[in-house]
Coordinates of C-alpha atoms in Angstrom, one line a residue:
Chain F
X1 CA 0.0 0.0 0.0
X2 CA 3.2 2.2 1.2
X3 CA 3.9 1.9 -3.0
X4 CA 0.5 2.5 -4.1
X5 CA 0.9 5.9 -1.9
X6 CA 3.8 6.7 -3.7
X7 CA 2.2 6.2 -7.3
X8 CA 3.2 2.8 -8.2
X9 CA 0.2 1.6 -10.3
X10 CA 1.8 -2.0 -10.5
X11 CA 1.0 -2.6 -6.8
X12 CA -2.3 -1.3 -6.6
X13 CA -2.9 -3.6 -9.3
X14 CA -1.5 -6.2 -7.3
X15 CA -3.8 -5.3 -4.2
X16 CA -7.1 -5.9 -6.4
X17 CA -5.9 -8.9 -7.6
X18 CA -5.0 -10.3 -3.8
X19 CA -8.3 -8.7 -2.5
X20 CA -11.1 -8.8 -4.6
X21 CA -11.8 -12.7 -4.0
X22 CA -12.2 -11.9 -0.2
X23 CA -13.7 -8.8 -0.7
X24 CA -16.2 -10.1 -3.0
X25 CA -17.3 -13.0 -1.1
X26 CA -17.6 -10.7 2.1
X27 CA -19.7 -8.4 0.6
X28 CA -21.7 -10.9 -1.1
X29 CA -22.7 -12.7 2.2
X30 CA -23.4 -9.5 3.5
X31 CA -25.8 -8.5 1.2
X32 CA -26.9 -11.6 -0.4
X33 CA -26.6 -10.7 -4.2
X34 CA -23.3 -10.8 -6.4
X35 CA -23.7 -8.3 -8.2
X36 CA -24.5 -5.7 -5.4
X37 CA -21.8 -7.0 -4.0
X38 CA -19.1 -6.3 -7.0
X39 CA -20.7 -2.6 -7.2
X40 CA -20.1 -2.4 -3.7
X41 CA -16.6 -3.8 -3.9
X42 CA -15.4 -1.6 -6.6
X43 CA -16.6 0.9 -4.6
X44 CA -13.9 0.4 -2.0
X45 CA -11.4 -0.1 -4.2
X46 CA -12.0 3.1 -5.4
X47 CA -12.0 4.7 -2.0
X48 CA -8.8 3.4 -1.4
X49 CA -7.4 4.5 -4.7
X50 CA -8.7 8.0 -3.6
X51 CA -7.8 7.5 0.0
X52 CA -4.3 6.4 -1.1
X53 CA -2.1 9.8 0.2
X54 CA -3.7 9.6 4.0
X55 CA -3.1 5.6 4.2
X56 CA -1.5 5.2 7.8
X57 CA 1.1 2.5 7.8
X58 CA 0.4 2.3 11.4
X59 CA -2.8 0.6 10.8
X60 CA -3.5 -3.1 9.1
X61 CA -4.2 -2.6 5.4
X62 CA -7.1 -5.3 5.5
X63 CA -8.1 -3.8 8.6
X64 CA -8.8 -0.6 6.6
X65 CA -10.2 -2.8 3.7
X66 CA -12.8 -4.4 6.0
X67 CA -13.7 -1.8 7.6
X68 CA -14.3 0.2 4.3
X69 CA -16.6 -3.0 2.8
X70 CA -18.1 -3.2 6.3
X71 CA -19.2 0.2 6.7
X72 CA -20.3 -0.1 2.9
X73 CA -21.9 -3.2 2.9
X74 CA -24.3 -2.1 6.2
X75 CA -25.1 1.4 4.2
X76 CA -26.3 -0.5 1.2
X77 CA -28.3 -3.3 3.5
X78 CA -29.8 -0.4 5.6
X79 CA -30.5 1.7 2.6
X80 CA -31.9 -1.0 0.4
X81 CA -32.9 -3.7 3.1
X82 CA -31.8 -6.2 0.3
X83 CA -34.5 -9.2 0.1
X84 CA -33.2 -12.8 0.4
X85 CA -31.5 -13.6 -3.0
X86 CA -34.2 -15.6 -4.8
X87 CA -33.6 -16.7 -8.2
X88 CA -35.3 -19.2 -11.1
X89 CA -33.1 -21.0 -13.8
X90 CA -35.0 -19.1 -16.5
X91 CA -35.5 -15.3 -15.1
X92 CA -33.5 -13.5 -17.6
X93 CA -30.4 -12.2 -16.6
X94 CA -30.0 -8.3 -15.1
X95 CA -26.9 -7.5 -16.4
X96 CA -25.1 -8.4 -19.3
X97 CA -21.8 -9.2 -17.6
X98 CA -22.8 -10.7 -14.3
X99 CA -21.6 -14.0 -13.6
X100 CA -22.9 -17.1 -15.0
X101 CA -25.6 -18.8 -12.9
X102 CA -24.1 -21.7 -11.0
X103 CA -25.0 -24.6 -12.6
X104 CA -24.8 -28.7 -11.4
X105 CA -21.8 -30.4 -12.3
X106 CA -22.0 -33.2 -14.9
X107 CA -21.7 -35.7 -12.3
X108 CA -23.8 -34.3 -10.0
X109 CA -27.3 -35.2 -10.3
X110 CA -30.3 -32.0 -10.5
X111 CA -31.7 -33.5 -7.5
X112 CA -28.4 -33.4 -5.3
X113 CA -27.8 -30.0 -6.8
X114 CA -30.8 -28.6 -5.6
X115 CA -30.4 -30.1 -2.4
X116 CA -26.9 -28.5 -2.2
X117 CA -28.0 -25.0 -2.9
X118 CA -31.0 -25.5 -1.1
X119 CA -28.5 -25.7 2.3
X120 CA -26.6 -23.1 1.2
X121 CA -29.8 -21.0 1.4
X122 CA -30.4 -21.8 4.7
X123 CA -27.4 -21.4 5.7
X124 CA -27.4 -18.1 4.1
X125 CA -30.4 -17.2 5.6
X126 CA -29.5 -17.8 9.5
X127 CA -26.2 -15.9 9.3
X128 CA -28.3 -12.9 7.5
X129 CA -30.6 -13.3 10.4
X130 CA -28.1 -12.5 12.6
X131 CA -27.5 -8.9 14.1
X132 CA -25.4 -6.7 12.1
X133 CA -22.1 -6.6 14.6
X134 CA -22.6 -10.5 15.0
X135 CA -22.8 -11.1 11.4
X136 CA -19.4 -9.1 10.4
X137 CA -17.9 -10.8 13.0
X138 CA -18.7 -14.3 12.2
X139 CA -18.3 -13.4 8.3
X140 CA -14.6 -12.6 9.0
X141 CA -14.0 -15.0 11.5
X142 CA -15.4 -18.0 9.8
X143 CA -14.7 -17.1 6.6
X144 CA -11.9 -14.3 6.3
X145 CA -10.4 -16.2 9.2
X146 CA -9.6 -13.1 10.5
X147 CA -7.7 -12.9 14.3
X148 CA -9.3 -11.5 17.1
X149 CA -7.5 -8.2 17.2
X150 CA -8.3 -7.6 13.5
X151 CA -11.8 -7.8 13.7
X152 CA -11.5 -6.0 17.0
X153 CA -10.2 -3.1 15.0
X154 CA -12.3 -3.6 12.0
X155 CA -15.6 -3.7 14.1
X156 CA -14.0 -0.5 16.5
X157 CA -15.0 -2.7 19.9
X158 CA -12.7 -4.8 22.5
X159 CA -11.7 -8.0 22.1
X160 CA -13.8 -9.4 25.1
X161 CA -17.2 -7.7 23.9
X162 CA -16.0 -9.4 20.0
X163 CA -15.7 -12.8 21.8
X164 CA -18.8 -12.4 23.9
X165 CA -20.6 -11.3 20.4
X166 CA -19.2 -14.5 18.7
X167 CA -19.7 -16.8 20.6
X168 CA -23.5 -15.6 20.9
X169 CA -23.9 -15.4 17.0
X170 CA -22.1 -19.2 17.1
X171 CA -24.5 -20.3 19.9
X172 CA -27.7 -18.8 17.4
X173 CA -26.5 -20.5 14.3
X174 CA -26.2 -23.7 16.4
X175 CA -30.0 -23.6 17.5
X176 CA -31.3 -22.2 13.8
X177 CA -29.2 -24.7 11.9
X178 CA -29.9 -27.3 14.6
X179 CA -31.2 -29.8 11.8
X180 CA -28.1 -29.6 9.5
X181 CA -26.0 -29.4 13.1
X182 CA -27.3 -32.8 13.9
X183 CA -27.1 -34.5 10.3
X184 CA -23.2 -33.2 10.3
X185 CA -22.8 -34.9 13.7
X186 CA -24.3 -37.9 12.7
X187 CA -21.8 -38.6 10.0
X188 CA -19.2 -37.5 12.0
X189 CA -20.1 -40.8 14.2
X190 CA -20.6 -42.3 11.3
X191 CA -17.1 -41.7 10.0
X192 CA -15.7 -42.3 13.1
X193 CA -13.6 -45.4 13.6
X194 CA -15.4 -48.0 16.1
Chain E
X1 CA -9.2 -24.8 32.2
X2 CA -12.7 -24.3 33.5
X3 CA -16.2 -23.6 31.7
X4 CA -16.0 -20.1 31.8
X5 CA -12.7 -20.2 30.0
X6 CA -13.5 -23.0 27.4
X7 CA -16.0 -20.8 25.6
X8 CA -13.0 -19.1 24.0
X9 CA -12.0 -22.2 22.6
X10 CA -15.3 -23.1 21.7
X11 CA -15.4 -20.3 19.3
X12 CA -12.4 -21.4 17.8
X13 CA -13.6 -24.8 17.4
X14 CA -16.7 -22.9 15.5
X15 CA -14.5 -21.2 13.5
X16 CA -12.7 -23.9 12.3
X17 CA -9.3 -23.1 13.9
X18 CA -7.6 -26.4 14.2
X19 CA -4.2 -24.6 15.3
X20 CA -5.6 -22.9 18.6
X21 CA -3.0 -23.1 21.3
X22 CA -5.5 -24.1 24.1
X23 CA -7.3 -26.8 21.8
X24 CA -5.6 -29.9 23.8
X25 CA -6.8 -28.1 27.4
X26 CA -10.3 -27.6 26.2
X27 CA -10.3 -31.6 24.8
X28 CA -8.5 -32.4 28.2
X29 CA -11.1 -30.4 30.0
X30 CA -14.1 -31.4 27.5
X31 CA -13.1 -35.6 28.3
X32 CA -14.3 -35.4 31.9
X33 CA -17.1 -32.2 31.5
X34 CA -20.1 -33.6 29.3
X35 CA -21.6 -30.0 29.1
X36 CA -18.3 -28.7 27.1
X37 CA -17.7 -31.8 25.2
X38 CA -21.5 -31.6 24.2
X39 CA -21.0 -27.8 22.9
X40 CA -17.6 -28.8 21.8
X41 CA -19.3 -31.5 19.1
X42 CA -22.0 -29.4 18.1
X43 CA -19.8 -26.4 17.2
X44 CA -17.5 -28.6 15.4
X45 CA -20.1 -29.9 13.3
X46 CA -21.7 -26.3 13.3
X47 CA -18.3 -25.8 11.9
X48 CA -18.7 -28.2 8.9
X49 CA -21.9 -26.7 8.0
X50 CA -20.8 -23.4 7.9
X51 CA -18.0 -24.5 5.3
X52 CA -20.9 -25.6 2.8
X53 CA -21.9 -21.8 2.1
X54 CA -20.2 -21.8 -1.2
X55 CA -17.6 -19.2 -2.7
X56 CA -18.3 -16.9 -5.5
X57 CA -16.0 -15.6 -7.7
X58 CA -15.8 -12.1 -9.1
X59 CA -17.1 -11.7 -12.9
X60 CA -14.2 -11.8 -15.7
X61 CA -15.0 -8.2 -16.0
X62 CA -14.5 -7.4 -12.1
X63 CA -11.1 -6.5 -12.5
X64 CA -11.9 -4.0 -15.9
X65 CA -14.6 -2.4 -14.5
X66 CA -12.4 -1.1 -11.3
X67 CA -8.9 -0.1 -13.5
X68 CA -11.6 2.2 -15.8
X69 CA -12.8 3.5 -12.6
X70 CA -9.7 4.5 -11.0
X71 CA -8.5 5.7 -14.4
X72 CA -11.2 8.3 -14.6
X73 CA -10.5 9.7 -11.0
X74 CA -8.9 12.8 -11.3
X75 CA -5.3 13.2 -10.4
X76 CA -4.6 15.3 -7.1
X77 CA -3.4 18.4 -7.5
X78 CA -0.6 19.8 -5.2
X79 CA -3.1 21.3 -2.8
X80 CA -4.9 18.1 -2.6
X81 CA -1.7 16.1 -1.7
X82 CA -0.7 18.4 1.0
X83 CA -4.3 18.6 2.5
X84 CA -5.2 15.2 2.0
X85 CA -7.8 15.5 4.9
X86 CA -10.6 18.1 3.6
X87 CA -11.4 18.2 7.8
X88 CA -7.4 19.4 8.5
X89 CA -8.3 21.7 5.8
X90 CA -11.0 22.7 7.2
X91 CA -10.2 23.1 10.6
X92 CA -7.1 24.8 9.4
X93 CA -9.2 27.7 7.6
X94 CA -11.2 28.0 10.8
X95 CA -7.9 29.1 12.5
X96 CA -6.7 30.9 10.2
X97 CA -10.3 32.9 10.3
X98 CA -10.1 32.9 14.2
X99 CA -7.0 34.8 14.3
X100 CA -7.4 37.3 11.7
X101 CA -10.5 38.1 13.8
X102 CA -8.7 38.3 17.0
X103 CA -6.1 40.0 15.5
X104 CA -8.5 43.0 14.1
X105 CA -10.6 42.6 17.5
X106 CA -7.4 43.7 19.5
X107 CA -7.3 47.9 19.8
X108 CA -11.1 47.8 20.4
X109 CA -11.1 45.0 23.3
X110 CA -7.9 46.5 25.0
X111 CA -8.7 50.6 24.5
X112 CA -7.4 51.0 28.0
X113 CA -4.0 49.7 27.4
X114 CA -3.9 52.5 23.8
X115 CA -2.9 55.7 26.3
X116 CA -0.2 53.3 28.0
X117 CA 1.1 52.1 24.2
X118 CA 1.0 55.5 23.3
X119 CA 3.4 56.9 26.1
X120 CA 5.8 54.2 25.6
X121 CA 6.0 55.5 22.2
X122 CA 6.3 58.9 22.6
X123 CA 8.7 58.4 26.1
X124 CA 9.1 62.4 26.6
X125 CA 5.9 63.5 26.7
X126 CA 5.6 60.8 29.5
X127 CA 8.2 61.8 31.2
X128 CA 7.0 65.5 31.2
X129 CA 3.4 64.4 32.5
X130 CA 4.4 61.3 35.4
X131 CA 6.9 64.0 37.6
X132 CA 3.7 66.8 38.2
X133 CA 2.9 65.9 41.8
X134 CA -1.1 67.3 40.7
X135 CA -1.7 64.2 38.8
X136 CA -0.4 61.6 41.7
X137 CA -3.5 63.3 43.9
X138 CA -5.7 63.7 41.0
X139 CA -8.5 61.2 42.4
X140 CA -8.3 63.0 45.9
X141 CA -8.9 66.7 44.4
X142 CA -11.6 65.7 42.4
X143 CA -13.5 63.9 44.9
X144 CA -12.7 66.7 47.8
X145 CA -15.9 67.6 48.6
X146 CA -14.8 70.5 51.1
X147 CA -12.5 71.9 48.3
X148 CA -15.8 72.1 46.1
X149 CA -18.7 73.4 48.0
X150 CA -17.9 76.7 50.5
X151 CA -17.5 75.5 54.3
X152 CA -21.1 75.2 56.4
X153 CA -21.3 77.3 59.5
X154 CA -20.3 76.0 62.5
X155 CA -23.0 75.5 65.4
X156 CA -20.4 75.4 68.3
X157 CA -18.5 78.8 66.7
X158 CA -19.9 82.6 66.7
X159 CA -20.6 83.7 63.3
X160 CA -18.4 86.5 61.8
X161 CA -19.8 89.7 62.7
X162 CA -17.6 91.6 60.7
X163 CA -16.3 93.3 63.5
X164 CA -19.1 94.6 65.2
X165 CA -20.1 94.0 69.0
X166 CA -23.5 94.0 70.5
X167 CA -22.8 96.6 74.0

């Protein structure tokens, strides 16, 4: 970033290419649509391109990143209270260049795809359900895999109230995803030498 | 390790962390407490499930889209780099503003002192003044009553008769 400050186009290209997989997928559970979420994340991209002379060294850079997409990401779900991401295999597409709907492999059957996605959904669903704080924190925790202190900083609160607020969100997703909870743990004994 | 500490551990376990440094003390800990090694299995499987939300990858044109938008930014001028912060900017102008007032506020506020700035300018006509013993009892004269009204006759004292006698 210390290079990008000083001009060098070469890194910040090197910074989208490192971050926009993470960021992407962060925003995108956030909001629950992709191509909200690829608005969104050129958007802070963009904001640190502008923001580029003030960068502090002091301070993570993918602190600054997540808290950018953070702040973002709760704007555009506040502003837009984004519905749950429903979609048919034939609803014409929005935009020309968004990604190509996800579709089953060859050797998975339709009815094991749906299945799939159908879990994902729910999934989906329970962690949107969550409270805002508890969702960032178990977005870049589970998923970013994120230290303590990071998301500390990118949420601005201590590191006691970010594990008393994980481990609340954790203990929610346990009870709401209770049924998938006890199917994993099931083959888990299953798989489990006698 | 007790309960109340395992539930750090247990987040980890939620999270997926497999390299935690505590993870043998919580499974130590979870062996003979059936509470913690009941929330230790479900948020390991919780784990698994979380892991099935699926990736998504950014659209071939991701990467485009951002480069044409930081390409049309326009470049900083020299002001702009060395106020990068429009609020140090700001708050800069604000002094600035604050001290021009003050500044031009100064003669009026402090009209007292004017006189005093004046004679320490012009030192011999201070010198001439400060030495006439008049001005050191200035605020006595003026507020001498008996020096401004004529003196009230005396009850205990004969009035002047101008010299003449009553035989």
């Amino acid at each position: 970033m210390l290079d990008v400050k000083a001009g060098d186009e070469a890194s910040f290209d090197f910074l989208l290419r490192k971050y926009r997989s993470p960021l992407v997928n962060f925003l995108c559970r956030m909001v629950r649509d992709q191509a909200t979420a690829e608005d969104l994340a050129q958007e802070v991209f963009l904001r640190v391109y502008r923001a580029r002379h003030k960068y502090n060294p002091s301070a993570k850079f993918t602190t600054w990143l997540f808290r950018i997409a953070t702040n973002l990401a709760l704007n555009s779900i506040r502003d837009r209270r984004y519905q749950k991401l429903e979609f048919s295999i034939d609803a014409p597409a929005d935009e020309e260049d968004s990604t190509p709907r996800e579709l089953p492999a060859r050797d998975m059957r339709i009815d094991e795809h749906m299945i799939e996605r159908d879990r994902a959904q729910f999934i989906q669903r329970a962690i949107s359900s969550l409270p805002e704080k508890q969702r960032v924190a178990v977005l870049l925790h589970k998923y970013e895999e994120m230290d303590y202190t990071e998301i500390a900083g990118i949420l601005e609160c201590s590191e006691s109230a970010l594990k008393s607020s994980l481990f609340r969100a954790y203990e929610t997703l346990r009870v709401q995803l209770a049924p998938l909870v006890a199917q994993s743990q099931v083959r888990r004994g299953e798989g489990r030498p006698s | 390790m007790k309960c109340e500490d395992a539930v750090n551990e247990l987040i980890a376990y939620a999270g997926g962390r497999k390299d935690s440094p505590r993870r043998r003390e919580l499974e130590k800990h979870a062996a003979g407490c059936a509470t913690c090694r009941t929330q230790m299995e479900q948020f390991s499987a919780l784990s698994s499930v979380l892991d099935e939300l699926p990736a998504v990858e950014p659209s071939f044109t991701f990467d485009a889209r951002v480069r044409q938008r930081v390409a049309a930014e326009p470049e900083l001028g020299w002001f702009g780099r060395l106020v990068p912060q429009p609020r140090l900017a700001l708050s800069g102008a604000m002094l600035v503003l604050l001290a021009v007032w003050v500044v031009k506020m100064q003669p009026y506020k402090m009209g007292a002192t004017v006189p005093v700035t004046q004679a320490v300018e012009q030192p011999e006509d201070f010198n001439a003044i400060k030495d006439l013993g008049v001005l050191e009892n200035y605020d006595v004269l003026t507020k001498f009553d008996a020096l401004a009204e004529p003196a009230a006759p005396q009850p205990g004292k004969a009035a002047p008769d101008n010299g003449k006698t009553n035989d």
